[in-house]
């Protein structure tokens, strides 16, 4: 929302003009198989002051096959208990010894109401795949109202 000519500018409005950035990284690794498991430490709880704030999220998942891989592994963002539809995906072929993949996904989500919000990463890991500590997320919040 623009600031109109003659409008009284408040400190609160000025503070909302600057984006706020948060980050979190995994605090421990996970071993597959896992299904929709929260990534330890990769959770951010924040407070917005306005309705419909925009969150830009960069998520990175460090998949590490340890043997014969039994299928597809993925990571995704959850916002306030709801899974966001985009996945970061990993699947190794035969001969996975020494393979590794750090995969990312970007999200743009609207935080409908002002107040507390929780953004976290979760993963599904196939048999033979670990999720390592180089997993994390960066969230930038934009509130202009």
PDB file of C-alpha atoms in Angstrom:
ATOM      1  CA  UNK A   1       0.000   0.000   0.000  1.00  0.00           C
ATOM      2  CA  UNK A   2       1.479   3.373  -0.942  1.00  0.00           C
ATOM      3  CA  UNK A   3       1.962   6.240   1.451  1.00  0.00           C
ATOM      4  CA  UNK A   4      -0.375   8.979   0.259  1.00  0.00           C
ATOM      5  CA  UNK A   5       0.414  12.688  -0.003  1.00  0.00           C
ATOM      6  CA  UNK A   6      -0.519  14.424   3.236  1.00  0.00           C
ATOM      7  CA  UNK A   7      -0.769  11.143   5.133  1.00  0.00           C
ATOM      8  CA  UNK A   8       0.688  11.084   8.630  1.00  0.00           C
ATOM      9  CA  UNK A   9       3.666   8.735   8.624  1.00  0.00           C
ATOM     10  CA  UNK A  10       4.131   6.679  11.782  1.00  0.00           C
ATOM     11  CA  UNK A  11       7.161   4.827  13.096  1.00  0.00           C
ATOM     12  CA  UNK A  12       5.199   1.555  12.817  1.00  0.00           C
ATOM     13  CA  UNK A  13       4.603   2.122   9.089  1.00  0.00           C
ATOM     14  CA  UNK A  14       8.239   2.982   8.514  1.00  0.00           C
ATOM     15  CA  UNK A  15       9.369  -0.138  10.370  1.00  0.00           C
ATOM     16  CA  UNK A  16       7.160  -2.316   8.161  1.00  0.00           C
ATOM     17  CA  UNK A  17       8.749  -0.899   4.995  1.00  0.00           C
ATOM     18  CA  UNK A  18      11.943  -2.810   5.653  1.00  0.00           C
ATOM     19  CA  UNK A  19      11.992  -6.586   5.158  1.00  0.00           C
ATOM     20  CA  UNK A  20      12.866  -8.799   8.125  1.00  0.00           C
ATOM     21  CA  UNK A  21      14.999 -11.911   7.633  1.00  0.00           C
ATOM     22  CA  UNK A  22      15.128 -15.061   9.763  1.00  0.00           C
ATOM     23  CA  UNK A  23      17.120 -18.259   9.346  1.00  0.00           C
ATOM     24  CA  UNK A  24      17.354 -21.701  10.908  1.00  0.00           C
ATOM     25  CA  UNK A  25      19.464 -24.782  10.243  1.00  0.00           C
ATOM     26  CA  UNK A  26      19.081 -28.429  11.105  1.00  0.00           C
ATOM     27  CA  UNK A  27      20.395 -29.282  14.569  1.00  0.00           C
ATOM     28  CA  UNK A  28      20.716 -33.030  13.932  1.00  0.00           C
ATOM     29  CA  UNK A  29      20.673 -35.426  10.994  1.00  0.00           C
ATOM     30  CA  UNK A  30      17.831 -37.807  10.138  1.00  0.00           C
ATOM     31  CA  UNK A  31      18.174 -41.384   8.907  1.00  0.00           C
ATOM     32  CA  UNK A  32      15.718 -42.897   6.430  1.00  0.00           C
ATOM     33  CA  UNK A  33      13.187 -44.204   6.147  1.00  0.00           C
ATOM     34  CA  UNK A  34      11.052 -41.318   7.475  1.00  0.00           C
ATOM     35  CA  UNK A  35       7.658 -39.960   6.414  1.00  0.00           C
ATOM     36  CA  UNK A  36       6.755 -36.264   6.805  1.00  0.00           C
ATOM     37  CA  UNK A  37       9.197 -35.864   9.677  1.00  0.00           C
ATOM     38  CA  UNK A  38      10.055 -32.418  11.018  1.00  0.00           C
ATOM     39  CA  UNK A  39      13.696 -31.488  10.439  1.00  0.00           C
ATOM     40  CA  UNK A  40      15.109 -30.846  13.937  1.00  0.00           C
ATOM     41  CA  UNK A  41      16.094 -27.187  14.357  1.00  0.00           C
ATOM     42  CA  UNK A  42      14.719 -26.075  10.963  1.00  0.00           C
ATOM     43  CA  UNK A  43      11.763 -24.187  12.431  1.00  0.00           C
ATOM     44  CA  UNK A  44      11.137 -20.454  12.618  1.00  0.00           C
ATOM     45  CA  UNK A  45       8.395 -18.856  14.697  1.00  0.00           C
ATOM     46  CA  UNK A  46       7.836 -15.166  13.981  1.00  0.00           C
ATOM     47  CA  UNK A  47       5.262 -12.443  14.547  1.00  0.00           C
ATOM     48  CA  UNK A  48       3.800 -10.269  11.816  1.00  0.00           C
ATOM     49  CA  UNK A  49       2.103  -6.946  12.507  1.00  0.00           C
ATOM     50  CA  UNK A  50      -0.191  -6.842   9.467  1.00  0.00           C
ATOM     51  CA  UNK A  51      -2.569  -9.144   7.645  1.00  0.00           C
ATOM     52  CA  UNK A  52      -1.353 -10.672   4.361  1.00  0.00           C
ATOM     53  CA  UNK A  53       2.354 -10.279   4.998  1.00  0.00           C
ATOM     54  CA  UNK A  54       4.424 -12.037   2.329  1.00  0.00           C
ATOM     55  CA  UNK A  55       7.050 -14.629   3.228  1.00  0.00           C
ATOM     56  CA  UNK A  56       9.765 -15.490   0.723  1.00  0.00           C
ATOM     57  CA  UNK A  57      11.398 -18.760   1.750  1.00  0.00           C
ATOM     58  CA  UNK A  58      14.533 -20.447   0.468  1.00  0.00           C
ATOM     59  CA  UNK A  59      14.785 -24.030   1.717  1.00  0.00           C
ATOM     60  CA  UNK A  60      17.796 -26.295   1.248  1.00  0.00           C
ATOM     61  CA  UNK A  61      17.856 -30.046   1.889  1.00  0.00           C
ATOM     62  CA  UNK A  62      21.108 -32.060   2.061  1.00  0.00           C
ATOM     63  CA  UNK A  63      20.281 -35.626   0.978  1.00  0.00           C
ATOM     64  CA  UNK A  64      23.025 -38.229   1.486  1.00  0.00           C
ATOM     65  CA  UNK A  65      22.481 -41.807   0.254  1.00  0.00           C
ATOM     66  CA  UNK A  66      24.233 -44.375   2.422  1.00  0.00           C
ATOM     67  CA  UNK A  67      23.552 -47.528   0.413  1.00  0.00           C
ATOM     68  CA  UNK A  68      20.990 -48.947  -1.966  1.00  0.00           C
ATOM     69  CA  UNK A  69      18.266 -46.302  -2.185  1.00  0.00           C
ATOM     70  CA  UNK A  70      14.716 -47.537  -1.871  1.00  0.00           C
ATOM     71  CA  UNK A  71      12.846 -44.742  -3.657  1.00  0.00           C
ATOM     72  CA  UNK A  72      12.226 -41.018  -3.790  1.00  0.00           C
ATOM     73  CA  UNK A  73      13.144 -38.633  -0.961  1.00  0.00           C
ATOM     74  CA  UNK A  74      11.741 -35.129  -0.612  1.00  0.00           C
ATOM     75  CA  UNK A  75      11.624 -32.030   1.531  1.00  0.00           C
ATOM     76  CA  UNK A  76       8.939 -29.390   1.857  1.00  0.00           C
ATOM     77  CA  UNK A  77       7.845 -26.322   3.756  1.00  0.00           C
ATOM     78  CA  UNK A  78       5.019 -26.266   6.271  1.00  0.00           C
ATOM     79  CA  UNK A  79       3.376 -22.959   7.262  1.00  0.00           C
ATOM     80  CA  UNK A  80       1.166 -22.850  10.346  1.00  0.00           C
ATOM     81  CA  UNK A  81       0.610 -26.610  10.185  1.00  0.00           C
ATOM     82  CA  UNK A  82      -0.243 -26.717   6.458  1.00  0.00           C
ATOM     83  CA  UNK A  83       2.090 -28.283   3.888  1.00  0.00           C
ATOM     84  CA  UNK A  84       3.032 -26.081   0.923  1.00  0.00           C
ATOM     85  CA  UNK A  85       2.709 -27.841  -2.433  1.00  0.00           C
ATOM     86  CA  UNK A  86       6.270 -27.552  -3.792  1.00  0.00           C
ATOM     87  CA  UNK A  87       8.886 -30.210  -3.013  1.00  0.00           C
ATOM     88  CA  UNK A  88      12.674 -30.433  -3.194  1.00  0.00           C
ATOM     89  CA  UNK A  89      13.196 -33.930  -4.607  1.00  0.00           C
ATOM     90  CA  UNK A  90      16.085 -36.430  -4.538  1.00  0.00           C
ATOM     91  CA  UNK A  91      16.385 -39.878  -6.051  1.00  0.00           C
ATOM     92  CA  UNK A  92      19.650 -41.713  -6.619  1.00  0.00           C
ATOM     93  CA  UNK A  93      20.213 -44.285  -9.299  1.00  0.00           C
ATOM     94  CA  UNK A  94      22.218 -47.503  -9.054  1.00  0.00           C
ATOM     95  CA  UNK A  95      25.734 -47.227  -7.673  1.00  0.00           C
ATOM     96  CA  UNK A  96      24.996 -44.541  -5.100  1.00  0.00           C
ATOM     97  CA  UNK A  97      28.232 -44.955  -3.170  1.00  0.00           C
ATOM     98  CA  UNK A  98      29.664 -41.480  -2.741  1.00  0.00           C
ATOM     99  CA  UNK A  99      26.608 -39.714  -4.206  1.00  0.00           C
ATOM    100  CA  UNK A 100      25.121 -36.705  -2.462  1.00  0.00           C
ATOM    101  CA  UNK A 101      22.730 -33.930  -3.350  1.00  0.00           C
ATOM    102  CA  UNK A 102      21.924 -30.578  -1.818  1.00  0.00           C
ATOM    103  CA  UNK A 103      18.558 -29.594  -3.265  1.00  0.00           C
ATOM    104  CA  UNK A 104      16.639 -26.375  -2.859  1.00  0.00           C
ATOM    105  CA  UNK A 105      13.135 -25.041  -3.315  1.00  0.00           C
ATOM    106  CA  UNK A 106      11.818 -21.476  -3.195  1.00  0.00           C
ATOM    107  CA  UNK A 107       8.422 -20.471  -1.854  1.00  0.00           C
ATOM    108  CA  UNK A 108       6.295 -17.333  -1.796  1.00  0.00           C
ATOM    109  CA  UNK A 109       3.467 -17.580   0.729  1.00  0.00           C
ATOM    110  CA  UNK A 110       0.949 -15.139   2.157  1.00  0.00           C
ATOM    111  CA  UNK A 111       0.485 -15.063   5.927  1.00  0.00           C
ATOM    112  CA  UNK A 112      -3.222 -14.292   6.103  1.00  0.00           C
ATOM    113  CA  UNK A 113      -3.511 -12.710   9.522  1.00  0.00           C
ATOM    114  CA  UNK A 114      -1.273 -10.658  11.766  1.00  0.00           C
ATOM    115  CA  UNK A 115       0.252 -12.551  14.670  1.00  0.00           C
ATOM    116  CA  UNK A 116       2.419 -15.582  15.327  1.00  0.00           C
ATOM    117  CA  UNK A 117       3.380 -17.901  12.453  1.00  0.00           C
ATOM    118  CA  UNK A 118       5.497 -21.047  12.340  1.00  0.00           C
ATOM    119  CA  UNK A 119       7.437 -22.048   9.232  1.00  0.00           C
ATOM    120  CA  UNK A 120       9.286 -25.359   9.289  1.00  0.00           C
ATOM    121  CA  UNK A 121      10.894 -27.936   7.078  1.00  0.00           C
ATOM    122  CA  UNK A 122       9.825 -31.564   6.950  1.00  0.00           C
ATOM    123  CA  UNK A 123      11.213 -34.471   4.977  1.00  0.00           C
ATOM    124  CA  UNK A 124      10.310 -37.877   3.659  1.00  0.00           C
ATOM    125  CA  UNK A 125      13.369 -40.107   3.339  1.00  0.00           C
ATOM    126  CA  UNK A 126      13.640 -43.348   1.413  1.00  0.00           C
ATOM    127  CA  UNK A 127      15.468 -46.339   2.824  1.00  0.00           C
ATOM    128  CA  UNK A 128      19.198 -45.752   2.467  1.00  0.00           C
ATOM    129  CA  UNK A 129      19.020 -41.931   2.516  1.00  0.00           C
ATOM    130  CA  UNK A 130      20.012 -39.578   5.325  1.00  0.00           C
ATOM    131  CA  UNK A 131      19.245 -35.882   5.666  1.00  0.00           C
ATOM    132  CA  UNK A 132      22.369 -34.087   6.885  1.00  0.00           C
ATOM    133  CA  UNK A 133      23.035 -30.936   8.877  1.00  0.00           C
ATOM    134  CA  UNK A 134      23.491 -28.731   5.802  1.00  0.00           C
ATOM    135  CA  UNK A 135      19.716 -28.390   5.698  1.00  0.00           C
ATOM    136  CA  UNK A 136      18.023 -25.104   6.512  1.00  0.00           C
ATOM    137  CA  UNK A 137      15.735 -22.269   5.565  1.00  0.00           C
ATOM    138  CA  UNK A 138      15.897 -18.506   5.174  1.00  0.00           C
ATOM    139  CA  UNK A 139      12.653 -16.523   5.487  1.00  0.00           C
ATOM    140  CA  UNK A 140      12.231 -12.900   4.471  1.00  0.00           C
ATOM    141  CA  UNK A 141       9.021 -11.180   5.593  1.00  0.00           C
ATOM    142  CA  UNK A 142       7.553  -8.204   3.749  1.00  0.00           C
ATOM    143  CA  UNK A 143       4.841  -6.163   5.485  1.00  0.00           C
ATOM    144  CA  UNK A 144       3.707  -3.010   3.743  1.00  0.00           C
ATOM    145  CA  UNK A 145       0.398  -1.745   5.011  1.00  0.00           C
TER     146      UNK A 145
END
